[in-house]
Tab-separated table of C-alpha atoms in Angstrom:
chain	number	residue	atom	x	y	z
A	36	MET	CA	99.487	82.910	128.445
A	37	LYS	CA	102.274	80.700	127.434
A	38	ASP	CA	106.054	81.741	128.251
A	39	TYR	CA	108.053	83.203	124.632
A	40	LYS	CA	110.502	80.658	125.086
A	41	THR	CA	107.829	77.551	124.720
A	42	ILE	CA	106.020	79.441	122.160
A	43	VAL	CA	109.237	79.670	119.790
A	44	ASN	CA	110.084	76.062	120.289
A	45	ASP	CA	106.727	74.842	120.009
A	46	ARG	CA	105.584	77.018	117.160
A	47	TYR	CA	108.566	78.285	115.231
A	48	ASP	CA	110.942	75.898	115.673
A	49	GLN	CA	108.898	73.193	114.343
A	50	GLN	CA	107.550	75.405	111.417
A	51	GLN	CA	108.077	73.804	108.120
A	52	TYR	CA	109.416	75.297	104.821
A	53	ASP	CA	108.873	72.835	102.421
A	54	SER	CA	106.323	73.253	99.395
A	55	LYS	CA	103.515	72.271	100.814
A	56	ALA	CA	103.433	74.332	103.728
A	57	VAL	CA	104.000	77.042	101.797
A	58	LEU	CA	100.911	76.171	99.888
A	59	ASN	CA	98.741	75.834	102.937
A	60	ASN	CA	100.072	79.064	104.944
A	61	ILE	CA	97.412	81.851	104.506
A	62	TYR	CA	100.517	84.306	105.316
A	63	SER	CA	102.921	82.926	102.584
A	64	PRO	CA	103.063	85.739	100.104
A	65	ILE	CA	101.401	83.368	97.127
A	66	LYS	CA	98.472	83.341	99.246
A	67	PRO	CA	95.965	86.691	98.971
A	68	VAL	CA	96.075	87.341	102.815
A	69	GLY	CA	99.693	86.997	102.840
A	70	PHE	CA	100.635	89.103	99.470
A	71	TYR	CA	98.559	91.830	100.870
A	72	GLY	CA	100.292	91.377	104.550
A	73	GLU	CA	103.533	91.926	102.710
A	74	PHE	CA	102.295	95.188	100.510
A	75	LYS	CA	101.128	96.464	103.800
A	76	ALA	CA	104.017	96.079	105.647
A	77	ALA	CA	106.235	97.753	102.623
A	78	GLN	CA	104.272	101.063	102.814
A	79	ILE	CA	104.784	100.852	106.404
A	80	LEU	CA	108.445	100.369	106.240
A	81	SER	CA	108.935	103.063	103.170
A	82	ASP	CA	107.257	105.783	105.198
A	83	PHE	CA	109.163	104.641	108.494
A	84	ILE	CA	112.569	105.047	106.247
A	85	LYS	CA	111.513	108.584	105.052
A	86	MET	CA	111.131	109.620	108.417
A	87	LEU	CA	114.450	108.825	109.476
A	88	ASP	CA	117.135	111.599	110.148
A	89	PHE	CA	120.356	110.285	108.341
A	90	ASP	CA	122.730	112.082	106.049
A	91	ILE	CA	122.334	110.607	102.685
A	92	GLU	CA	125.846	111.149	101.660
A	93	GLY	CA	126.894	108.908	104.193
A	94	GLY	CA	125.289	106.004	102.513
A	95	ALA	CA	122.041	103.949	103.403
A	96	PRO	CA	120.676	104.310	106.985
A	97	CYS	CA	121.348	101.297	109.308
A	98	LEU	CA	118.391	99.280	110.007
A	99	LEU	CA	117.667	96.263	112.432
A	100	ASP	CA	114.533	94.013	112.395
A	101	CYS	CA	114.078	92.472	116.227
A	102	GLY	CA	112.341	89.666	116.012
A	103	CYS	CA	112.955	89.058	112.468
A	104	GLY	CA	111.250	85.428	111.717
A	105	ASP	CA	111.557	84.462	108.304
A	106	GLY	CA	113.405	87.870	106.887
A	107	SER	CA	110.648	89.020	104.837
A	108	LYS	CA	110.399	92.475	106.422
A	109	THR	CA	114.532	92.780	106.051
A	110	ARG	CA	114.102	92.016	102.708
A	111	ILE	CA	111.768	94.675	102.119
A	112	MET	CA	113.976	97.137	103.994
A	113	SER	CA	117.076	95.778	101.438
A	114	GLU	CA	114.862	96.489	98.522
A	115	LEU	CA	113.663	99.865	99.539
A	116	LEU	CA	117.292	101.126	100.816
A	117	GLY	CA	118.958	99.240	97.684
A	118	ASN	CA	121.552	97.878	99.624
A	119	PRO	CA	121.321	94.781	101.946
A	120	HIS	CA	124.565	95.363	103.749
A	121	SER	CA	123.040	98.019	105.737
A	122	VAL	CA	120.107	95.790	107.086
A	123	TYR	CA	120.548	93.526	110.246
A	124	GLY	CA	117.980	90.864	111.881
A	125	MET	CA	118.085	89.145	114.899
A	126	GLU	CA	115.781	86.172	115.835
A	127	TYR	CA	115.356	84.068	118.975
A	128	SER	CA	114.045	80.778	116.628
A	129	GLU	CA	117.209	78.896	115.328
A	130	ASN	CA	114.885	77.292	112.656
A	131	ARG	CA	113.722	80.635	111.504
A	132	LEU	CA	117.487	82.103	111.763
A	133	SER	CA	118.994	79.565	109.484
A	134	ARG	CA	116.215	79.981	107.050
A	135	CYS	CA	116.914	83.943	107.016
A	136	LYS	CA	120.475	83.325	106.349
A	137	MET	CA	120.100	80.872	103.432
A	138	MET	CA	117.199	83.027	101.421
A	139	ASN	CA	119.105	86.225	102.222
A	140	PRO	CA	122.905	85.792	102.523
A	141	ALA	CA	123.959	89.392	101.754
A	142	ILE	CA	121.955	90.603	105.245
A	143	HIS	CA	123.769	90.181	108.495
A	144	TYR	CA	121.575	87.997	110.771
A	145	GLU	CA	122.364	87.003	114.461
A	146	TYR	CA	120.917	84.665	116.828
A	147	GLY	CA	119.568	86.913	120.324
A	148	ASP	CA	116.964	87.268	123.079
A	149	LEU	CA	115.472	90.904	122.855
A	150	THR	CA	114.598	90.691	126.657
A	151	LYS	CA	118.532	89.911	127.534
A	152	GLU	CA	120.409	91.916	124.664
A	153	ILE	CA	120.725	92.803	121.381
A	154	PRO	CA	123.532	90.950	119.736
A	155	PHE	CA	125.466	94.000	117.503
A	156	PRO	CA	128.006	96.490	118.493
A	157	MET	CA	126.732	98.940	117.061
A	158	GLU	CA	123.900	101.869	116.982
A	159	PHE	CA	121.241	101.787	114.230
A	160	ASP	CA	119.170	104.899	112.580
A	161	GLY	CA	116.395	102.647	112.875
A	162	ILE	CA	114.942	99.284	114.673
A	163	THR	CA	111.559	97.541	113.896
A	164	THR	CA	109.421	94.936	115.494
A	165	PHE	CA	106.581	93.276	113.899
A	166	VAL	CA	104.186	91.637	116.504
A	167	VAL	CA	107.065	90.357	118.868
A	168	PHE	CA	106.086	91.899	122.105
A	169	MET	CA	102.676	90.113	122.093
A	170	HIS	CA	104.576	86.853	123.028
A	171	PHE	CA	105.873	88.444	126.296
A	172	SER	CA	104.080	87.281	129.583
A	173	LYS	CA	105.884	89.164	132.050
A	174	GLU	CA	105.862	92.785	132.629
A	175	GLU	CA	109.804	93.134	133.085
A	176	GLU	CA	110.315	91.074	129.911
A	177	ILE	CA	108.511	94.282	128.145
A	178	VAL	CA	110.453	96.809	129.640
A	179	ASN	CA	113.889	95.158	129.291
A	180	ALA	CA	113.256	94.588	125.495
A	181	LEU	CA	112.511	98.231	124.992
A	182	LYS	CA	115.327	99.287	126.995
A	183	ASN	CA	117.373	97.351	124.914
A	184	ILE	CA	116.082	98.850	121.585
A	185	TYR	CA	116.740	102.213	123.021
A	186	ASN	CA	120.292	101.781	123.918
A	187	SER	CA	120.811	100.379	120.278
A	188	LEU	CA	119.517	103.476	118.500
A	189	LYS	CA	121.322	106.331	117.652
A	190	LYS	CA	120.667	109.693	118.952
A	191	ASN	CA	117.336	110.946	117.401
A	192	GLY	CA	116.893	107.259	115.970
A	193	LEU	CA	113.488	105.653	115.422
A	194	PHE	CA	111.572	102.644	116.847
A	195	LEU	CA	108.857	101.454	114.844
A	196	TRP	CA	106.450	99.092	117.432
A	197	TYR	CA	103.969	97.073	115.243
A	198	GLU	CA	101.665	94.933	117.465
A	199	CYS	CA	98.102	93.564	117.178
A	200	ASN	CA	95.652	95.970	119.335
A	201	GLU	CA	93.730	94.743	122.163
A	202	LYS	CA	91.960	96.634	125.235
A	203	SER	CA	94.722	95.303	127.406
A	204	HIS	CA	97.841	92.820	127.122
A	205	TRP	CA	97.152	91.435	130.740
A	206	ASP	CA	93.294	91.660	130.693
A	207	GLY	CA	90.925	89.066	128.739
A	208	ARG	CA	93.595	86.406	127.521
A	209	THR	CA	93.928	82.847	128.844
A	210	LYS	CA	96.850	80.498	129.885
A	211	ASP	CA	96.940	78.812	126.613
A	212	VAL	CA	97.037	81.653	124.218
A	213	ASP	CA	100.521	82.316	122.193
A	214	GLY	CA	100.192	85.823	122.275
A	215	TRP	CA	97.905	88.940	123.369
A	216	GLY	CA	98.169	92.584	121.391
A	217	PHE	CA	98.109	95.591	123.682
A	218	SER	CA	96.367	98.966	124.033
A	219	THR	CA	97.751	101.920	122.311
A	220	ASP	CA	97.902	103.456	125.728
A	221	GLU	CA	99.842	100.596	127.118
A	222	MET	CA	102.430	100.618	124.348
A	223	ASP	CA	103.110	104.210	125.092
A	224	ARG	CA	103.256	104.128	128.664
A	225	TYR	CA	106.185	101.012	128.115
A	226	ALA	CA	107.800	103.148	125.549
A	227	ALA	CA	108.050	106.073	127.641
A	228	GLU	CA	109.100	104.211	130.876
A	229	ALA	CA	112.274	102.864	128.709
A	230	GLY	CA	112.719	106.690	127.135
A	231	PHE	CA	110.843	107.056	124.099
A	232	ARG	CA	109.069	109.902	122.751
A	233	LEU	CA	105.980	109.284	120.597
A	234	VAL	CA	106.272	110.752	116.723
A	235	LYS	CA	103.099	109.083	114.926
A	236	GLY	CA	100.587	106.699	115.807
A	237	TYR	CA	97.983	105.380	113.689
A	238	GLY	CA	96.369	101.840	112.893
A	239	ILE	CA	95.350	99.267	110.241
A	240	TYR	CA	92.999	96.249	109.218
A	241	PRO	CA	89.869	97.718	111.004
A	242	ARG	CA	87.659	94.919	112.495
A	243	PHE	CA	83.978	94.571	111.024
A	244	PRO	CA	81.797	93.281	113.800
A	245	VAL	CA	78.914	91.818	111.755
A	246	LEU	CA	81.445	90.108	109.674
A	247	ASN	CA	83.592	89.253	112.384
A	248	THR	CA	86.762	89.701	110.520
A	249	SER	CA	89.139	92.260	109.480
A	250	SER	CA	90.507	93.455	106.473
A	251	ILE	CA	93.560	91.725	105.741
A	252	TYR	CA	91.480	88.364	105.787
A	253	LEU	CA	88.785	89.585	102.999
A	254	ALA	CA	92.209	89.959	101.092
A	255	GLU	CA	91.050	86.147	100.068
A	256	ARG	CA	87.669	87.074	98.700
A	257	VAL	CA	88.170	90.744	97.836
A	258	LYS	CA	90.918	90.615	95.011
A	259	LYS	CA	91.463	94.357	94.637
A	260	ILE	CA	94.233	96.173	96.657
A	261	TRP	CA	92.263	99.539	96.163
A	262	MET	CA	88.845	98.401	97.819
A	263	LEU	CA	90.829	96.857	100.877
A	264	GLU	CA	92.785	99.922	101.272
A	265	TRP	CA	89.197	102.293	100.940
A	266	MET	CA	87.772	99.662	103.490
A	267	GLU	CA	90.679	100.330	106.047
A	268	LYS	CA	89.436	104.279	106.145
A	269	LEU	CA	86.133	102.960	107.701
A	270	PRO	CA	85.636	104.136	111.397
A	271	PHE	CA	85.901	100.702	112.915
A	272	ARG	CA	88.683	99.810	115.556
A	273	LYS	CA	91.856	98.699	113.997
A	274	ASN	CA	93.354	95.292	114.828
A	275	ASN	CA	96.641	96.404	114.620
A	276	SER	CA	98.744	99.471	115.958
A	277	ILE	CA	101.432	100.888	114.400
A	278	ARG	CA	103.455	103.014	116.764
A	279	ILE	CA	106.494	105.164	115.703
A	280	TYR	CA	108.803	106.711	118.718
A	281	ARG	CA	111.967	108.454	119.145
A	282	LYS	CA	115.182	108.399	121.046
């Protein structure tokens, strides 16, 4: 598997954000797949925020999205909280970081390498990562990143780890892939090593063996969100895992 620094340089720092690129990107929110993905992310983040232990009279909880990409999740957070000033994002790709700052000037963004440190001198009520750890090719990187997250949370703070689901992060992948998912057992083991305890775990986007696809990619053909959500209740292995841990 490629090194995460190579992936960021080759894949994300070369990413275009012009109108042609947006129209051709299936994950753009103006495309069915991208729209449904953002819809599910909003549901996940809404449930996560409701679980946070914070004093509502003290203001909105402080949230951080590590590996915030183009800033879509931080935008959802700011809408859910009604306060962009309590939302933070860190990103390793300079290109994507510039995009975040341009599109969301009221949200706090900083450059940072999650395996090294989190570049904010504060503690957070909640921290999230969305398909970030799949790009780490070394166990040391995974453990260091989780410990940095743990140390940046307030007492009883929550960590939402959203990841692609595979049988193992270490088996079955090839040296040329950009990323590879985890089993839920692996996620729980690494999280426990960092000091976390599991609060909630579930999966989304069931994979349909006969169709050789998952529910999110069927959004292109199945236009009804209620139908896609019904399909996600079917008893197939889920493509993506959501694990919520408490410090």
